[in-house]
Structure formats: C-alpha cells, structure tokens
Tab-separated table of C-alpha atoms and ligand atoms in Angstrom:
chain	number	residue	atom	x	y	z
A	1452	MET	CA	-38.764	-45.194	-21.119
A	1453	ARG	CA	-35.956	-43.207	-22.641
A	1454	VAL	CA	-33.162	-45.211	-24.266
A	1455	PHE	CA	-29.727	-43.815	-25.179
A	1456	SER	CA	-26.793	-45.449	-26.909
A	1457	GLY	CA	-24.044	-44.731	-29.416
A	1458	VAL	CA	-21.331	-46.038	-31.707
A	1459	GLN	CA	-17.967	-44.496	-32.546
A	1460	PRO	CA	-17.578	-43.422	-36.175
A	1461	THR	CA	-14.112	-44.938	-36.649
A	1462	GLY	CA	-13.776	-48.229	-38.505
A	1463	THR	CA	-16.603	-50.215	-39.918
A	1464	ILE	CA	-19.707	-51.400	-38.087
A	1465	HIS	CA	-19.426	-55.158	-37.676
A	1466	ILE	CA	-21.817	-57.887	-36.627
A	1467	GLY	CA	-20.490	-57.600	-33.053
A	1468	ASN	CA	-21.733	-54.007	-32.873
A	1469	TYR	CA	-24.950	-55.070	-34.533
A	1470	LEU	CA	-25.738	-58.119	-32.399
A	1471	GLY	CA	-24.483	-56.629	-29.129
A	1472	ALA	CA	-26.013	-53.173	-29.525
A	1473	ILE	CA	-27.842	-52.054	-32.681
A	1474	LYS	CA	-30.147	-55.061	-32.981
A	1475	GLN	CA	-31.385	-54.299	-29.463
A	1476	TRP	CA	-31.957	-50.666	-30.452
A	1477	VAL	CA	-34.104	-51.675	-33.417
A	1478	GLU	CA	-36.292	-53.733	-31.077
A	1479	LEU	CA	-36.410	-51.056	-28.350
A	1480	GLN	CA	-37.451	-48.228	-30.667
A	1481	GLU	CA	-40.888	-49.818	-31.108
A	1482	LYS	CA	-42.003	-49.008	-27.563
A	1483	ASN	CA	-39.573	-46.425	-26.204
A	1484	GLU	CA	-38.272	-42.954	-26.821
A	1485	CYS	CA	-34.872	-43.684	-28.316
A	1486	VAL	CA	-31.870	-41.429	-28.812
A	1487	PHE	CA	-28.972	-42.839	-30.869
A	1488	CYS	CA	-25.755	-40.955	-31.254
A	1489	ILE	CA	-22.671	-41.095	-33.467
A	1490	VAL	CA	-20.000	-40.306	-30.918
A	1491	ASP	CA	-17.404	-38.436	-32.965
A	1492	LEU	CA	-15.881	-36.675	-29.916
A	1493	HIS	CA	-14.981	-40.047	-28.420
A	1494	ALA	CA	-13.212	-40.988	-31.656
A	1495	LEU	CA	-10.724	-38.128	-31.260
A	1496	THR	CA	-9.011	-39.870	-28.338
A	1497	VAL	CA	-6.964	-42.143	-30.618
A	1498	PRO	CA	-4.922	-41.233	-33.731
A	1499	TYR	CA	-7.237	-40.397	-36.670
A	1500	ASP	CA	-7.304	-38.587	-39.998
A	1501	PRO	CA	-9.343	-35.334	-39.847
A	1502	LEU	CA	-9.903	-35.500	-43.610
A	1503	LYS	CA	-11.683	-38.833	-43.265
A	1504	MET	CA	-13.804	-38.079	-40.201
A	1505	ARG	CA	-16.650	-36.396	-42.077
A	1506	ASP	CA	-17.194	-39.396	-44.356
A	1507	LEU	CA	-16.892	-41.861	-41.480
A	1508	VAL	CA	-19.628	-40.036	-39.577
A	1509	LEU	CA	-21.932	-39.922	-42.582
A	1510	GLU	CA	-21.271	-43.606	-43.227
A	1511	LYS	CA	-22.400	-44.443	-39.695
A	1512	ALA	CA	-25.579	-42.416	-40.102
A	1513	ILE	CA	-26.305	-44.468	-43.223
A	1514	ALA	CA	-25.439	-47.670	-41.351
A	1515	TYR	CA	-27.865	-46.876	-38.520
A	1516	ILE	CA	-30.724	-46.329	-40.939
A	1517	ALA	CA	-29.793	-49.282	-43.165
A	1518	ALA	CA	-29.711	-51.578	-40.112
A	1519	GLY	CA	-33.243	-50.600	-39.154
A	1520	ILE	CA	-33.125	-47.482	-36.999
A	1521	ASP	CA	-36.176	-45.542	-38.102
A	1522	PRO	CA	-35.672	-41.758	-38.015
A	1523	GLU	CA	-39.449	-41.342	-37.634
A	1524	LYS	CA	-39.284	-43.241	-34.353
A	1525	SER	CA	-35.813	-42.513	-33.011
A	1526	ILE	CA	-33.595	-39.485	-32.717
A	1527	ILE	CA	-30.336	-40.006	-34.637
A	1528	PHE	CA	-27.693	-37.317	-34.256
A	1529	ILE	CA	-23.990	-36.471	-34.179
A	1530	GLN	CA	-22.507	-35.921	-30.725
A	1531	SER	CA	-20.304	-32.902	-31.583
A	1532	GLN	CA	-23.304	-31.031	-32.996
A	1533	VAL	CA	-24.920	-30.838	-29.559
A	1534	LYS	CA	-22.387	-28.843	-27.584
A	1535	GLU	CA	-23.989	-29.682	-24.245
A	1536	HIS	CA	-22.142	-33.042	-24.350
A	1537	ALA	CA	-18.742	-31.378	-24.037
A	1538	GLU	CA	-20.075	-28.872	-21.526
A	1539	LEU	CA	-21.565	-31.464	-19.197
A	1540	ALA	CA	-18.468	-33.637	-19.554
A	1541	TRP	CA	-16.352	-30.815	-18.109
A	1542	LEU	CA	-18.705	-30.330	-15.198
A	1543	LEU	CA	-18.753	-34.072	-14.459
A	1544	ASN	CA	-14.935	-34.059	-14.579
A	1545	CYS	CA	-15.099	-32.003	-11.433
A	1546	VAL	CA	-17.055	-34.624	-9.473
A	1547	THR	CA	-15.231	-37.750	-10.708
A	1548	PRO	CA	-12.217	-39.118	-8.804
A	1549	VAL	CA	-9.210	-39.863	-11.046
A	1550	GLY	CA	-8.966	-43.294	-9.394
A	1551	ASP	CA	-12.359	-44.243	-10.842
A	1552	LEU	CA	-10.977	-43.558	-14.309
A	1553	THR	CA	-7.593	-45.255	-14.041
A	1554	ARG	CA	-9.226	-48.525	-12.967
A	1555	MET	CA	-11.376	-48.762	-16.146
A	1556	THR	CA	-10.478	-51.876	-18.158
A	1557	GLN	CA	-10.716	-50.116	-21.513
A	1558	TYR	CA	-8.454	-47.305	-20.318
A	1559	LYS	CA	-5.845	-49.787	-19.105
A	1560	GLU	CA	-5.910	-51.599	-22.458
A	1561	LYS	CA	-5.774	-48.425	-24.528
A	1562	ALA	CA	-3.082	-46.865	-22.354
A	1563	LYS	CA	-0.889	-49.852	-23.250
A	1564	LYS	CA	-1.785	-49.764	-26.923
A	1565	PHE	CA	-1.373	-45.999	-27.385
A	1566	LYS	CA	1.687	-45.430	-25.202
A	1567	GLN	CA	2.922	-42.777	-27.651
A	1568	ASN	CA	-0.345	-40.836	-27.586
A	1569	LEU	CA	-1.650	-41.149	-24.064
A	1570	ASN	CA	-3.793	-38.018	-24.074
A	1571	ALA	CA	-6.068	-36.964	-21.226
A	1572	GLY	CA	-9.095	-37.645	-23.451
A	1573	LEU	CA	-8.390	-41.353	-23.264
A	1574	LEU	CA	-8.588	-41.221	-19.483
A	1575	ASN	CA	-11.631	-38.955	-19.414
A	1576	TYR	CA	-13.462	-40.903	-22.105
A	1577	PRO	CA	-15.974	-42.508	-19.656
A	1578	ILE	CA	-16.892	-39.063	-18.311
A	1579	LEU	CA	-17.917	-37.923	-21.780
A	1580	MET	CA	-19.888	-41.132	-22.069
A	1581	ALA	CA	-21.578	-40.421	-18.727
A	1582	ALA	CA	-22.429	-36.938	-20.028
A	1583	ASP	CA	-23.974	-38.487	-23.184
A	1584	ILE	CA	-26.193	-40.712	-21.101
A	1585	LEU	CA	-27.120	-38.342	-18.262
A	1586	LEU	CA	-27.961	-35.364	-20.504
A	1587	TYR	CA	-30.993	-37.248	-21.794
A	1588	GLN	CA	-32.305	-38.402	-18.400
A	1589	THR	CA	-31.848	-41.902	-19.776
A	1590	ASP	CA	-33.612	-44.919	-18.289
A	1591	MET	CA	-31.839	-47.605	-20.270
A	1592	VAL	CA	-28.515	-47.996	-22.075
A	1593	PRO	CA	-28.327	-51.015	-24.415
A	1594	VAL	CA	-24.668	-51.901	-25.045
A	1595	GLY	CA	-22.304	-54.820	-25.474
A	1596	GLU	CA	-20.448	-56.363	-22.558
A	1597	ASP	CA	-17.323	-54.207	-23.045
A	1598	GLN	CA	-19.224	-50.972	-22.310
A	1599	LYS	CA	-20.967	-52.221	-19.174
A	1600	GLN	CA	-18.271	-50.927	-16.847
A	1601	HIS	CA	-18.551	-47.444	-18.357
A	1602	VAL	CA	-22.317	-47.364	-17.871
A	1603	GLU	CA	-21.835	-48.456	-14.276
A	1604	LEU	CA	-19.447	-45.557	-13.803
A	1605	ALA	CA	-22.074	-43.216	-15.280
A	1606	ARG	CA	-24.455	-44.469	-12.600
A	1607	THR	CA	-21.878	-43.788	-9.881
A	1608	ILE	CA	-21.234	-40.283	-11.222
A	1609	ALA	CA	-24.970	-39.533	-11.370
A	1610	ARG	CA	-25.470	-40.683	-7.777
A	1611	LYS	CA	-22.530	-38.658	-6.571
A	1612	PHE	CA	-23.771	-35.550	-8.361
A	1613	ASN	CA	-27.297	-35.976	-7.016
A	1614	GLN	CA	-25.997	-36.364	-3.459
A	1615	ARG	CA	-23.859	-33.279	-3.650
A	1616	PHE	CA	-26.108	-30.910	-5.640
A	1617	GLY	CA	-29.587	-32.356	-5.197
A	1618	GLU	CA	-31.714	-34.653	-7.359
A	1619	THR	CA	-30.727	-33.859	-10.964
A	1620	PHE	CA	-30.034	-36.991	-12.993
A	1621	LYS	CA	-31.948	-40.192	-13.517
A	1622	ILE	CA	-29.881	-43.277	-12.673
A	1623	PRO	CA	-29.672	-45.257	-15.928
A	1624	GLU	CA	-29.906	-49.050	-16.174
A	1625	VAL	CA	-27.493	-50.933	-18.382
A	1626	LYS	CA	-29.026	-53.447	-20.803
A	1627	VAL	CA	-26.731	-56.219	-21.958
A	1628	ARG	CA	-27.920	-59.277	-23.890
A	1629	LYS	CA	-27.653	-62.659	-22.171
A	1630	ILE	CA	-26.246	-64.151	-25.355
A	1631	GLY	CA	-24.464	-62.027	-27.960
A	1632	ALA	CA	-23.142	-59.300	-25.647
A	1633	LYS	CA	-19.622	-60.307	-26.604
A	1634	ILE	CA	-19.177	-61.596	-30.133
A	1635	MET	CA	-15.684	-62.971	-30.557
A	1636	SER	CA	-13.100	-62.527	-33.310
A	1637	LEU	CA	-13.316	-65.003	-36.203
A	1638	ARG	CA	-9.532	-65.345	-36.154
A	1639	ASN	CA	-9.149	-65.700	-32.393
A	1640	PRO	CA	-12.209	-66.784	-30.400
A	1641	ALA	CA	-10.500	-65.792	-27.138
A	1642	LYS	CA	-10.650	-62.139	-28.212
A	1643	LYS	CA	-13.645	-59.882	-28.767
A	1644	MET	CA	-14.549	-58.985	-32.373
A	1645	SER	CA	-13.103	-55.519	-32.878
A	1646	LYS	CA	-13.087	-53.021	-35.728
A	1647	SER	CA	-9.447	-52.165	-35.044
A	1648	ASP	CA	-8.311	-55.736	-35.862
A	1649	GLU	CA	-7.647	-57.218	-39.310
A	1650	PRO	CA	-10.746	-57.436	-41.595
A	1651	GLU	CA	-10.643	-61.270	-41.627
A	1652	SER	CA	-11.505	-61.212	-37.925
A	1653	TYR	CA	-14.872	-59.511	-38.341
A	1654	ILE	CA	-17.824	-59.401	-40.702
A	1655	SER	CA	-18.811	-55.885	-41.593
A	1656	LEU	CA	-22.522	-55.175	-41.807
A	1657	PHE	CA	-22.004	-54.428	-45.499
A	1658	ASP	CA	-19.523	-57.105	-46.588
A	1659	GLU	CA	-20.282	-58.647	-49.965
A	1660	PRO	CA	-21.556	-62.280	-49.946
A	1661	GLU	CA	-18.249	-63.648	-51.265
A	1662	GLU	CA	-16.282	-61.960	-48.463
A	1663	ILE	CA	-18.702	-63.248	-45.835
A	1664	LYS	CA	-18.397	-66.802	-47.119
A	1665	LYS	CA	-14.613	-66.635	-47.208
A	1666	LYS	CA	-14.360	-65.226	-43.682
A	1667	ILE	CA	-16.722	-67.793	-42.191
A	1668	MET	CA	-15.256	-70.792	-43.988
A	1669	SER	CA	-11.757	-69.848	-42.779
A	1670	SER	CA	-12.811	-68.876	-39.263
A	1671	VAL	CA	-10.840	-70.478	-36.451
A	1672	THR	CA	-12.710	-73.320	-34.731
A	1673	ASP	CA	-11.875	-75.819	-32.049
A	1674	THR	CA	-10.527	-79.331	-32.120
A	1675	GLY	CA	-13.172	-82.050	-32.179
A	1676	LYS	CA	-16.071	-82.461	-34.556
A	1677	THR	CA	-19.332	-81.814	-32.758
A	1678	ILE	CA	-21.431	-78.687	-33.091
A	1679	LYS	CA	-22.065	-78.050	-29.425
A	1680	TYR	CA	-22.409	-74.815	-27.453
A	1681	ASN	CA	-19.746	-74.718	-24.755
A	1682	PRO	CA	-17.970	-71.344	-24.560
A	1683	SER	CA	-15.172	-72.475	-22.237
A	1684	LYS	CA	-14.288	-75.697	-24.088
A	1685	LYS	CA	-15.397	-74.797	-27.614
A	1686	PRO	CA	-15.158	-70.997	-27.864
A	1687	GLY	CA	-14.917	-70.919	-31.686
A	1688	ILE	CA	-17.984	-73.070	-32.419
A	1689	SER	CA	-19.922	-71.433	-29.557
A	1690	ASN	CA	-19.275	-68.011	-31.059
A	1691	LEU	CA	-20.464	-69.170	-34.486
A	1692	LEU	CA	-23.538	-70.779	-32.909
A	1693	THR	CA	-24.347	-67.485	-31.187
A	1694	ILE	CA	-24.100	-65.588	-34.466
A	1695	TYR	CA	-26.189	-68.239	-36.233
A	1696	SER	CA	-28.866	-68.149	-33.539
A	1697	LEU	CA	-29.209	-64.359	-33.373
A	1698	LEU	CA	-29.292	-63.900	-37.143
A	1699	SER	CA	-31.738	-66.729	-37.804
A	1700	ASP	CA	-33.980	-66.337	-34.734
A	1701	LYS	CA	-33.480	-70.061	-34.079
A	1702	SER	CA	-32.479	-71.261	-30.632
A	1703	ILE	CA	-28.992	-72.677	-30.124
A	1704	GLU	CA	-30.528	-76.077	-29.255
A	1705	GLU	CA	-32.411	-76.127	-32.548
A	1706	ILE	CA	-29.232	-75.431	-34.475
A	1707	GLU	CA	-27.281	-78.048	-32.513
A	1708	ALA	CA	-29.982	-80.589	-33.342
A	1709	LYS	CA	-29.930	-79.649	-37.027
A	1710	PHE	CA	-26.178	-80.336	-37.225
A	1711	LYS	CA	-26.094	-83.310	-34.858
A	1712	ASN	CA	-24.470	-85.712	-37.295
A	1713	LYS	CA	-22.759	-83.163	-39.467
A	1714	GLY	CA	-19.276	-81.647	-39.468
A	1715	TYR	CA	-17.864	-78.150	-39.187
A	1716	ALA	CA	-17.800	-77.601	-42.968
A	1717	ASP	CA	-21.567	-78.186	-43.373
A	1718	PHE	CA	-22.272	-76.014	-40.376
A	1719	LYS	CA	-20.084	-73.168	-41.640
A	1720	LYS	CA	-21.640	-73.337	-45.113
A	1721	SER	CA	-25.100	-73.010	-43.640
A	1722	LEU	CA	-23.986	-70.220	-41.304
A	1723	ALA	CA	-22.456	-68.307	-44.229
A	1724	GLU	CA	-25.769	-68.545	-46.076
A	1725	THR	CA	-27.660	-67.363	-43.003
A	1726	VAL	CA	-25.364	-64.364	-42.525
A	1727	VAL	CA	-25.480	-63.430	-46.232
A	1728	ASN	CA	-29.294	-63.540	-46.218
A	1729	ALA	CA	-29.667	-61.667	-42.925
A	1730	LEU	CA	-27.396	-58.832	-44.069
A	1731	GLU	CA	-28.776	-58.612	-47.613
A	1732	PRO	CA	-31.494	-56.024	-46.801
A	1733	PHE	CA	-28.898	-53.843	-45.046
A	1734	ARG	CA	-26.614	-53.899	-48.097
A	1735	ARG	CA	-29.523	-52.982	-50.353
A	1736	LYS	CA	-30.734	-50.127	-48.156
A	1737	ARG	CA	-27.193	-48.773	-47.788
A	1738	LYS	CA	-26.718	-48.638	-51.561
A	1739	GLU	CA	-29.919	-46.655	-51.860
A	1740	LEU	CA	-28.935	-44.238	-49.068
A	1741	LEU	CA	-25.449	-43.655	-50.495
A	1742	SER	CA	-27.076	-41.763	-53.346
A	1743	ARG	CA	-29.265	-39.714	-50.985
A	1744	GLU	CA	-26.724	-37.772	-48.946
A	1745	VAL	CA	-28.949	-34.699	-48.637
A	1746	TYR	CA	-31.731	-36.794	-47.118
A	1747	VAL	CA	-29.339	-38.398	-44.611
A	1748	ARG	CA	-27.923	-34.988	-43.663
A	1749	GLU	CA	-31.419	-33.661	-43.121
A	1750	ILE	CA	-32.156	-36.553	-40.747
A	1751	MET	CA	-28.992	-35.687	-38.793
A	1752	SER	CA	-29.961	-31.994	-38.572
A	1753	GLN	CA	-33.439	-32.833	-37.418
A	1754	GLY	CA	-32.031	-35.299	-34.876
A	1755	CYS	CA	-29.638	-32.627	-33.634
A	1756	ARG	CA	-32.475	-30.142	-33.098
A	1757	ARG	CA	-34.578	-32.705	-31.225
A	1758	ALA	CA	-31.625	-33.805	-29.077
A	1759	GLN	CA	-30.743	-30.188	-28.264
A	1760	VAL	CA	-34.165	-29.532	-26.764
A	1761	ILE	CA	-33.679	-32.334	-24.216
A	1762	ALA	CA	-29.985	-31.604	-23.603
A	1763	GLN	CA	-30.557	-27.889	-23.012
A	1764	THR	CA	-33.299	-28.549	-20.480
A	1765	THR	CA	-30.982	-30.787	-18.451
A	1766	MET	CA	-28.105	-28.298	-18.724
A	1767	GLN	CA	-30.217	-25.426	-17.406
A	1768	ASP	CA	-30.935	-27.441	-14.295
A	1769	VAL	CA	-27.311	-28.605	-13.931
A	1770	ARG	CA	-25.928	-25.078	-14.238
A	1771	LYS	CA	-28.362	-23.797	-11.652
A	1772	LYS	CA	-27.620	-26.621	-9.230
A	1773	MET	CA	-23.861	-26.114	-9.568
A	1774	GLY	CA	-24.114	-22.400	-8.912
A	1775	LEU	CA	-23.255	-21.157	-12.411
A	1776	ILE	CA	-24.919	-17.989	-13.635
J	216	TYM	P1	-18.145	-48.872	-29.781
J	216	TYM	O1	-18.216	-47.924	-30.930
J	216	TYM	O2	-16.822	-49.508	-29.490
J	216	TYM	O3	-19.175	-50.045	-29.985
J	216	TYM	C1	-20.543	-49.800	-30.228
J	216	TYM	C2	-21.411	-50.817	-29.529
J	216	TYM	O4	-21.103	-52.139	-29.969
J	216	TYM	C3	-20.824	-52.971	-28.846
J	216	TYM	N1	-19.795	-53.948	-29.241
J	216	TYM	C4	-19.956	-55.277	-29.179
J	216	TYM	N2	-20.990	-56.040	-28.775
J	216	TYM	C5	-20.835	-57.376	-28.850
J	216	TYM	N3	-19.715	-57.979	-29.312
J	216	TYM	C6	-18.649	-57.253	-29.726
J	216	TYM	N4	-17.556	-57.855	-30.186
J	216	TYM	C7	-18.747	-55.835	-29.666
J	216	TYM	N5	-17.905	-54.823	-30.000
J	216	TYM	C8	-18.556	-53.670	-29.726
J	216	TYM	C9	-20.311	-52.017	-27.779
J	216	TYM	O5	-20.432	-52.571	-26.492
J	216	TYM	C10	-21.204	-50.820	-28.009
J	216	TYM	O6	-22.443	-51.000	-27.364
J	216	TYM	N6	-17.967	-45.848	-25.811
J	216	TYM	C11	-18.851	-46.513	-26.724
J	216	TYM	C12	-19.780	-45.559	-27.457
J	216	TYM	C13	-20.544	-44.634	-26.582
J	216	TYM	C14	-21.738	-44.923	-25.870
J	216	TYM	C15	-22.103	-43.702	-25.222
J	216	TYM	C16	-22.503	-46.073	-25.731
J	216	TYM	C17	-20.242	-43.316	-26.339
J	216	TYM	N7	-21.198	-42.762	-25.521
J	216	TYM	C18	-23.236	-43.653	-24.403
J	216	TYM	C19	-23.638	-46.000	-24.902
J	216	TYM	C20	-23.994	-44.800	-24.262
J	216	TYM	C21	-18.025	-47.257	-27.751
J	216	TYM	O7	-16.883	-46.965	-27.981
J	216	TYM	O8	-18.724	-48.187	-28.455
C-alpha cells in the first residue's frame, strides 16, 4: 500500500503531531511504501517570515528522521520542490465547488483568526492537500482528527474528477488512531494541542527534561482525585492518561490500576519521567543531525527525485485526461 502524509514547517513539532501522525508513520513504513512531505506551500497561507522558512523546513526534515522516519524505507521531501503539487492543485481548483471549501472547519476557524489576511490560499488550502495526496495514488493517509475532514474532501474531489474525466485517481482512505488522534492542550484540555499556542500548552518533541517536567507538573487537571479515563468528565486526566499510554506502550487500564490509590502529583511525576525517557532518543538523534546538514539536504534531494518520478507519471495522465497538450 502507498501511504502519504505531511506536516507544516511552521512552529515546533509537538507530541500531538507525533502521537496523532508521525508515530503511525514510523509503524507504517515497515510494511508499506511511504511518502512523507514537509508542506511548505501550505505554510504560506498565514503570516510568516521568509527569512526563517528555510531553517524551519530543515528543522522538520531533522525532526522526521530523529523521530524514526527512515530515509532508506520512506521518501522524505519538501513539497515546493516537486512543482506538480502546485500544478495539480490548480487543476483540482477547477473541479471543486467553492461551497465545499467554505464549509471546512479549519477554514472557518482560520478565517476568524486571520481576518486581516484572509487570502485565497487559506480557502484553497484543502485543494492543495488533495493534490498532495492524489498525486501519489495514495491508499492511506495517516493523520490526526483535525485533518480528517480535509482527507474526506480529497476523496470527494478524486471521485468527482474520475466521474468527469475517467478513472484517474485512487480513492485514499483516512487513517486516524482510535486513541491519540486528538491530543489536548496542557493548559486547556478542552482545546487541541497546537503549535500556535503558548509553549506551556504543548511538549515539543525536543524539549529538555526540565521543561517537560515543569509543563507536566503544572498542566491543568480536573477536580477530584482519582486517575480515571473519562474524557467528558475528566478531560485533563484523560488526556494525560492517553499520552502516558501511547508513550509507554501500557494500556490505559494498566496505568489506572498502577495509580489506583495515588494522587495527581504522583501520577504526573511518573508521566513526566515516561515522557522524558520516551523523547530522549529523539533529542540525541537531533543533536547528531544538527551537525550533519549536508547529509540531511542530500536526503531531501533524493526524496525529491523519487517523489518526482511518481508525481510526473500521475500528471501526464491528468493532463491527457483534461485535454491539455
Ligand atoms: P499539521 O502540520 O497541522 O499537523 C501535522 C499532523 O499532526 C496532526 N496533529 C495532531 N494529532 C493529534 N493531536 C493533536 N493535537 C494534533 N495536532 C496536529 C495533524 O492532524 C496532522 O496529521 N494540512 C496538514 C498537513 C498536510 C497533509 C497533506 C497531511 C498537507 N498536505 C496531505 C496529510 C496529507 C496540516 O496542517 O497538518
């Protein structure tokens, strides 16, 4: 099966991105043909600093590898380096009703947040994402809960295109974890963990142990004392239990049993230790890669060449089907 997914280069990669998406990728690359992208074109839809973009992209390439994406097994590349993404996005623009875009939850949220900079890219964002996915004849798209709606739209666009121009695109399946698809903010468990919020609300993949401990110990929890998984009544503790479970490979029941007669402080201390230990190899690998920029760049160039071969094959077919010379 072919797997495709991506992360935006802006901000830092946090444990929400890791548990919701990247951890799945690491598992999937063992048995599938995986294509993982750093989606820099998507990042241009909100205000950004062009001088910082280059470093942010390189940082994400390092993060992918440090978190376990193996460039021998998976293709890792930068979206803007394969120009077929922008080309297909334009063509898909012409088969996508505007109404399908204005009803997207993320668009509605961002349109409110970026009232002063409501560019067309923000509206057309899911079309570029559909282009990313469809170019690679993708079978499966592992993402967090918040991206599910966009993948569903990609499916709709693919079906519509196939009906109008003949069988061209594979219809991709979305893959969302049962638990961990929506890791919540440490400061506000009613809100998803997000890289655009204050740093105390998320744990970066590369936070130092002291920062991790501080953030977890001061994380917002619920009233009461018991360590029990119940997302509607105890969203704070349930979120921490989810993180604990996914990073320790222990079931939630096991962790509940371990802390049956203990309080929040003991639980948080143990969670902090678990997170520090789980992220330690990533920190180490990142440090090593930071001094090997040429090697990381070479991986990106190789990834770009491999991605281009697949993308160009799809584009040839698309152009022909749409009547372009
Ligand atoms: P982005 O960069 O916002 O997030 C990257 C991935 O992390 C997941 N994620 C989360 N999962 C669980 N809990 C959270 N709190 C959390 N926050 C983020 C996201 O769901 C995502 O899987 N548009 C996409 C990038 C993209 C893409 C694609 C993904 C562009 N083209 C094609 C898949 C296929 C985005 O902005 O993700």
